[in-house]
């Protein structure tokens, strides 16, 4: 049996209070097939290669995206077309990426929608970054705020993975455990209109926010907000002077990674840097060194080196947000989360595992369990359970 260190977080999420801040209490309970898994629910070996999002908190904030203060005199009532200037831009984002293409990101936003009980964007989207025109029929003279806005929703999501839990007294089980997540931003439908200071509007509404921008109730008019600068991508990784990154120690001997029936194994494909499923043979292409390093996010980091080339199993940085992206072999690096993996184990007595890339958070799998199929990443793992593998010493 593979001896891999693992530390499990607590299974309950804290509650927090606030008028617009919502949280969930993930009490431990048994899961049924019809339910989404919760932290502490039982899982099986078929779930080791799966991953699910859940929402920890949500803040709904009325946001003005375009605005124009406009005077209407006694002689200028009626329909007029007014150009509004941009105030702020809202972009859908999950976990630092604005390309909402993975099943995990889309699934997280569906859960946000259910959490806040309103329709939100669940795909790549941004509010208009150009000035906008609005045609409005002004019935009375006065000072109006013409606006376009939306309800911006921000918060924190978590991730659930199936892994081994020590129940004490020598007893173990597999449970859904909370793993690191990230932050998200999305927005609801776009609203537009005109409002005056004397108009009675619902508190906390987009119209109420427009009144504040107009300078009503003694509040100073808000200056347009410049769009937030895009986050800079991490700089290139640093090559290690030796094959094994510093801080890592390899387990004795060599290992193989196989489908649970041990009919197909991970191979370094001949003539390429890809990895594919093939039948067993006495070749160094199918043999791996398993090396353990620091503990991050409550679990031990692993690197996997091919015996033949002494290169590391790698997810390219450009492929991190991409569903179905391939894994390759590449020179091991001192700093490269694309070469770091978390291992989720079954109960003692089996060598079944699920494998998660640290950089993307995606799970390893393949489109089909068949000879010559490439090894890829999937944001939520394979729903049919084929992201569960055997990781064992060579016989």
Tab-separated table of C-alpha atoms in Angstrom, residues 96-322:
chain	number	residue	atom	x	y	z
A	96	UNK	CA	-8.939	34.829	-10.849
A	97	UNK	CA	-9.936	33.902	-14.401
A	98	UNK	CA	-12.426	35.785	-16.563
A	99	UNK	CA	-12.728	32.986	-19.124
A	100	UNK	CA	-15.707	31.085	-17.776
A	101	UNK	CA	-15.383	27.858	-19.709
A	102	UNK	CA	-14.748	25.057	-17.218
A	103	UNK	CA	-17.517	22.966	-15.741
A	104	UNK	CA	-16.350	23.907	-12.246
A	105	UNK	CA	-16.596	27.672	-12.886
A	106	UNK	CA	-20.002	27.393	-14.530
A	107	UNK	CA	-21.183	25.089	-11.752
A	108	UNK	CA	-20.009	27.559	-9.116
A	109	UNK	CA	-21.990	30.380	-10.738
A	110	UNK	CA	-25.126	28.232	-10.924
A	111	UNK	CA	-24.734	27.708	-7.191
A	112	UNK	CA	-24.318	31.474	-6.701
A	113	UNK	CA	-27.589	32.002	-8.540
A	114	UNK	CA	-29.381	29.594	-6.218
A	115	UNK	CA	-27.628	31.070	-3.181
A	116	UNK	CA	-28.753	34.676	-3.820
A	117	UNK	CA	-32.065	33.670	-5.438
A	118	UNK	CA	-31.656	35.873	-8.484
A	119	UNK	CA	-30.503	35.407	-12.062
A	120	UNK	CA	-26.792	36.070	-12.570
A	121	UNK	CA	-24.376	35.741	-15.461
A	122	UNK	CA	-22.903	32.253	-15.687
A	123	UNK	CA	-20.581	32.689	-18.648
A	124	UNK	CA	-17.816	34.990	-19.842
A	125	UNK	CA	-19.356	38.474	-19.655
A	126	UNK	CA	-18.677	42.104	-18.778
A	127	UNK	CA	-20.795	45.225	-18.542
A	128	UNK	CA	-20.459	47.711	-21.379
A	129	UNK	CA	-17.215	49.661	-21.232
A	130	UNK	CA	-18.423	52.412	-23.593
A	131	UNK	CA	-20.686	55.415	-23.053
A	132	UNK	CA	-24.358	54.564	-23.448
A	133	UNK	CA	-27.408	56.501	-24.646
A	134	UNK	CA	-30.820	56.395	-23.054
A	135	UNK	CA	-34.095	57.800	-24.379
A	136	UNK	CA	-36.424	58.941	-21.616
A	137	UNK	CA	-39.798	60.690	-21.516
A	138	UNK	CA	-39.453	63.462	-18.919
A	139	UNK	CA	-42.860	64.464	-17.567
A	140	UNK	CA	-41.753	67.064	-15.014
A	141	UNK	CA	-38.933	69.592	-14.773
A	142	UNK	CA	-36.139	68.912	-12.296
A	143	UNK	CA	-32.654	67.500	-11.820
A	144	UNK	CA	-32.511	63.858	-12.907
A	145	UNK	CA	-29.975	61.121	-12.623
A	146	UNK	CA	-30.092	58.901	-15.692
A	147	UNK	CA	-28.474	55.587	-14.974
A	148	UNK	CA	-27.699	52.097	-16.100
A	149	UNK	CA	-26.789	49.582	-13.434
A	150	UNK	CA	-26.829	46.050	-12.133
A	151	UNK	CA	-26.550	44.054	-8.946
A	152	UNK	CA	-22.949	42.939	-8.591
A	153	UNK	CA	-22.541	39.710	-6.633
A	154	UNK	CA	-19.200	38.883	-5.044
A	155	UNK	CA	-18.161	36.259	-2.557
A	156	UNK	CA	-16.127	33.212	-1.715
A	157	UNK	CA	-16.506	29.673	-3.019
A	158	UNK	CA	-14.982	26.465	-1.738
A	159	UNK	CA	-14.123	23.118	-3.255
A	160	UNK	CA	-14.987	19.614	-2.098
A	161	UNK	CA	-12.818	16.584	-2.764
A	162	UNK	CA	-13.217	12.993	-1.675
A	163	UNK	CA	-10.394	11.728	0.503
A	164	UNK	CA	-9.360	9.594	3.447
A	165	UNK	CA	-10.348	10.716	6.953
A	166	UNK	CA	-8.934	9.270	10.174
A	167	UNK	CA	-11.875	8.514	12.477
A	168	UNK	CA	-9.630	7.441	15.351
A	169	UNK	CA	-9.099	4.064	17.009
A	170	UNK	CA	-7.592	2.721	13.797
A	171	UNK	CA	-10.733	3.438	11.769
A	172	UNK	CA	-10.717	5.255	8.423
A	173	UNK	CA	-13.363	6.340	5.941
A	174	UNK	CA	-13.666	8.413	2.790
A	175	UNK	CA	-15.490	11.715	3.171
A	176	UNK	CA	-16.056	14.870	1.165
A	177	UNK	CA	-13.557	17.330	2.630
A	178	UNK	CA	-13.317	21.071	2.169
A	179	UNK	CA	-10.388	22.192	0.044
A	180	UNK	CA	-9.240	25.664	-1.001
A	181	UNK	CA	-11.481	27.677	-3.289
A	182	UNK	CA	-11.333	31.339	-4.218
A	183	UNK	CA	-13.360	34.442	-4.905
A	184	UNK	CA	-15.937	35.132	-7.588
A	185	UNK	CA	-17.700	38.099	-9.176
A	186	UNK	CA	-20.802	38.076	-11.325
A	187	UNK	CA	-23.746	40.371	-11.989
A	188	UNK	CA	-27.476	40.259	-12.624
A	189	UNK	CA	-29.621	41.810	-15.356
A	190	UNK	CA	-28.933	45.382	-16.495
A	191	UNK	CA	-31.448	48.031	-15.422
A	192	UNK	CA	-31.777	51.611	-16.652
A	193	UNK	CA	-33.939	54.562	-15.721
A	194	UNK	CA	-34.139	58.114	-14.398
A	195	UNK	CA	-34.507	59.242	-10.791
A	196	UNK	CA	-34.782	62.530	-8.856
A	197	UNK	CA	-33.841	63.247	-5.259
A	198	UNK	CA	-37.480	63.701	-4.268
A	199	UNK	CA	-38.509	60.293	-5.655
A	200	UNK	CA	-39.281	57.580	-3.109
A	201	UNK	CA	-37.328	54.461	-4.035
A	202	UNK	CA	-36.683	51.108	-2.282
A	203	UNK	CA	-33.691	51.094	0.038
A	204	UNK	CA	-30.772	49.084	-1.290
A	205	UNK	CA	-32.036	49.257	-4.874
A	206	UNK	CA	-30.179	50.327	-7.998
A	207	UNK	CA	-32.396	53.450	-8.077
A	208	UNK	CA	-31.323	54.263	-4.522
A	209	UNK	CA	-27.678	53.899	-5.557
A	210	UNK	CA	-28.335	56.237	-8.502
A	211	UNK	CA	-29.704	58.843	-6.077
A	212	UNK	CA	-26.447	58.684	-4.138
A	213	UNK	CA	-24.448	59.201	-7.317
A	214	UNK	CA	-26.732	62.154	-8.086
A	215	UNK	CA	-25.783	63.641	-4.716
A	216	UNK	CA	-29.122	63.252	-2.956
A	217	UNK	CA	-29.689	63.154	0.840
A	218	UNK	CA	-26.623	65.257	1.460
A	219	UNK	CA	-24.248	62.646	0.047
A	220	UNK	CA	-21.640	64.020	-2.358
A	221	UNK	CA	-21.902	62.883	-5.933
A	222	UNK	CA	-19.630	59.932	-6.576
A	223	UNK	CA	-16.835	60.293	-9.074
A	224	UNK	CA	-16.601	57.708	-11.834
A	225	UNK	CA	-14.543	54.704	-10.814
A	226	UNK	CA	-11.792	53.585	-13.094
A	227	UNK	CA	-11.973	49.896	-14.002
A	228	UNK	CA	-9.781	47.806	-11.732
A	229	UNK	CA	-6.490	46.856	-13.368
A	230	UNK	CA	-6.279	43.285	-14.523
A	231	UNK	CA	-4.343	40.983	-12.238
A	232	UNK	CA	-0.859	40.284	-13.503
A	233	UNK	CA	-0.077	36.750	-14.507
A	234	UNK	CA	2.550	34.985	-12.415
A	235	UNK	CA	6.046	35.371	-13.750
A	236	UNK	CA	7.753	32.458	-15.404
A	237	UNK	CA	8.820	29.549	-13.243
A	238	UNK	CA	12.410	29.032	-12.164
A	239	UNK	CA	14.278	25.987	-13.412
A	240	UNK	CA	15.779	23.780	-10.732
A	241	UNK	CA	19.471	22.961	-10.960
A	242	UNK	CA	18.738	19.248	-10.450
A	243	UNK	CA	15.964	16.893	-11.602
A	244	UNK	CA	14.245	16.846	-8.210
A	245	UNK	CA	12.974	20.215	-6.898
A	246	UNK	CA	14.512	21.257	-3.571
A	247	UNK	CA	12.455	20.375	-0.524
A	248	UNK	CA	11.146	17.137	-2.034
A	249	UNK	CA	12.091	13.600	-1.019
A	250	UNK	CA	11.235	10.598	-3.172
A	251	UNK	CA	9.605	7.467	-1.787
A	252	UNK	CA	11.743	4.319	-2.137
A	253	UNK	CA	11.592	2.458	-5.432
A	254	UNK	CA	9.400	3.132	-8.441
A	255	UNK	CA	5.643	3.247	-8.908
A	256	UNK	CA	3.044	2.714	-11.566
A	257	UNK	CA	-0.224	4.580	-12.128
A	258	UNK	CA	-3.054	2.500	-13.556
A	259	UNK	CA	-6.774	2.218	-14.068
A	260	UNK	CA	-8.411	0.372	-11.142
A	261	UNK	CA	-8.531	-2.895	-13.122
A	262	UNK	CA	-4.773	-2.566	-13.826
A	263	UNK	CA	-5.286	-3.111	-17.544
A	264	UNK	CA	-4.020	0.325	-18.634
A	265	UNK	CA	-1.122	2.373	-17.264
A	266	UNK	CA	0.245	5.890	-17.628
A	267	UNK	CA	2.946	5.924	-20.296
A	268	UNK	CA	5.219	8.598	-21.638
A	269	UNK	CA	4.091	8.409	-25.282
A	270	UNK	CA	6.875	7.445	-27.673
A	271	UNK	CA	8.235	10.435	-29.582
A	272	UNK	CA	6.114	13.006	-27.715
A	273	UNK	CA	5.966	14.697	-24.325
A	274	UNK	CA	2.369	13.525	-23.734
A	275	UNK	CA	1.135	10.812	-21.401
A	276	UNK	CA	-1.229	8.099	-22.593
A	277	UNK	CA	-2.893	4.933	-21.348
A	278	UNK	CA	-1.254	1.711	-22.519
A	279	UNK	CA	-1.037	-1.914	-21.450
A	280	UNK	CA	1.742	-2.866	-19.050
A	281	UNK	CA	5.228	-3.684	-20.324
A	282	UNK	CA	8.661	-3.798	-18.757
A	283	UNK	CA	9.684	-0.321	-19.837
A	284	UNK	CA	10.985	2.672	-17.913
A	285	UNK	CA	8.369	4.741	-19.769
A	286	UNK	CA	5.682	3.360	-17.466
A	287	UNK	CA	7.625	3.752	-14.219
A	288	UNK	CA	7.450	6.752	-11.910
A	289	UNK	CA	9.217	8.249	-8.949
A	290	UNK	CA	6.769	9.653	-6.384
A	291	UNK	CA	8.259	12.495	-4.362
A	292	UNK	CA	6.783	14.405	-1.432
A	293	UNK	CA	7.457	17.982	-0.393
A	294	UNK	CA	5.957	20.738	1.756
A	295	UNK	CA	2.440	20.775	3.159
A	296	UNK	CA	0.253	23.496	1.652
A	297	UNK	CA	-3.467	24.022	2.106
A	298	UNK	CA	-3.473	21.148	4.586
A	299	UNK	CA	-2.064	18.516	2.226
A	300	UNK	CA	1.347	17.287	1.144
A	301	UNK	CA	2.535	18.378	-2.291
A	302	UNK	CA	3.722	15.673	-4.688
A	303	UNK	CA	5.753	15.634	-7.867
A	304	UNK	CA	5.823	12.703	-10.285
A	305	UNK	CA	9.000	12.025	-12.267
A	306	UNK	CA	9.260	9.612	-15.168
A	307	UNK	CA	12.006	7.058	-14.651
A	308	UNK	CA	13.133	7.211	-18.254
A	309	UNK	CA	13.687	10.969	-18.593
A	310	UNK	CA	13.721	12.207	-14.981
A	311	UNK	CA	11.225	14.877	-16.063
A	312	UNK	CA	8.136	15.998	-14.150
A	313	UNK	CA	4.462	15.504	-14.899
A	314	UNK	CA	3.481	19.048	-15.926
A	315	UNK	CA	0.469	21.209	-16.685
A	316	UNK	CA	1.518	24.183	-18.810
A	317	UNK	CA	0.705	27.558	-17.239
A	318	UNK	CA	-1.201	28.706	-20.323
A	319	UNK	CA	-3.444	25.628	-20.030
A	320	UNK	CA	-4.368	26.124	-16.358
A	321	UNK	CA	-7.950	27.405	-16.945
A	322	UNK	CA	-8.612	25.067	-19.876
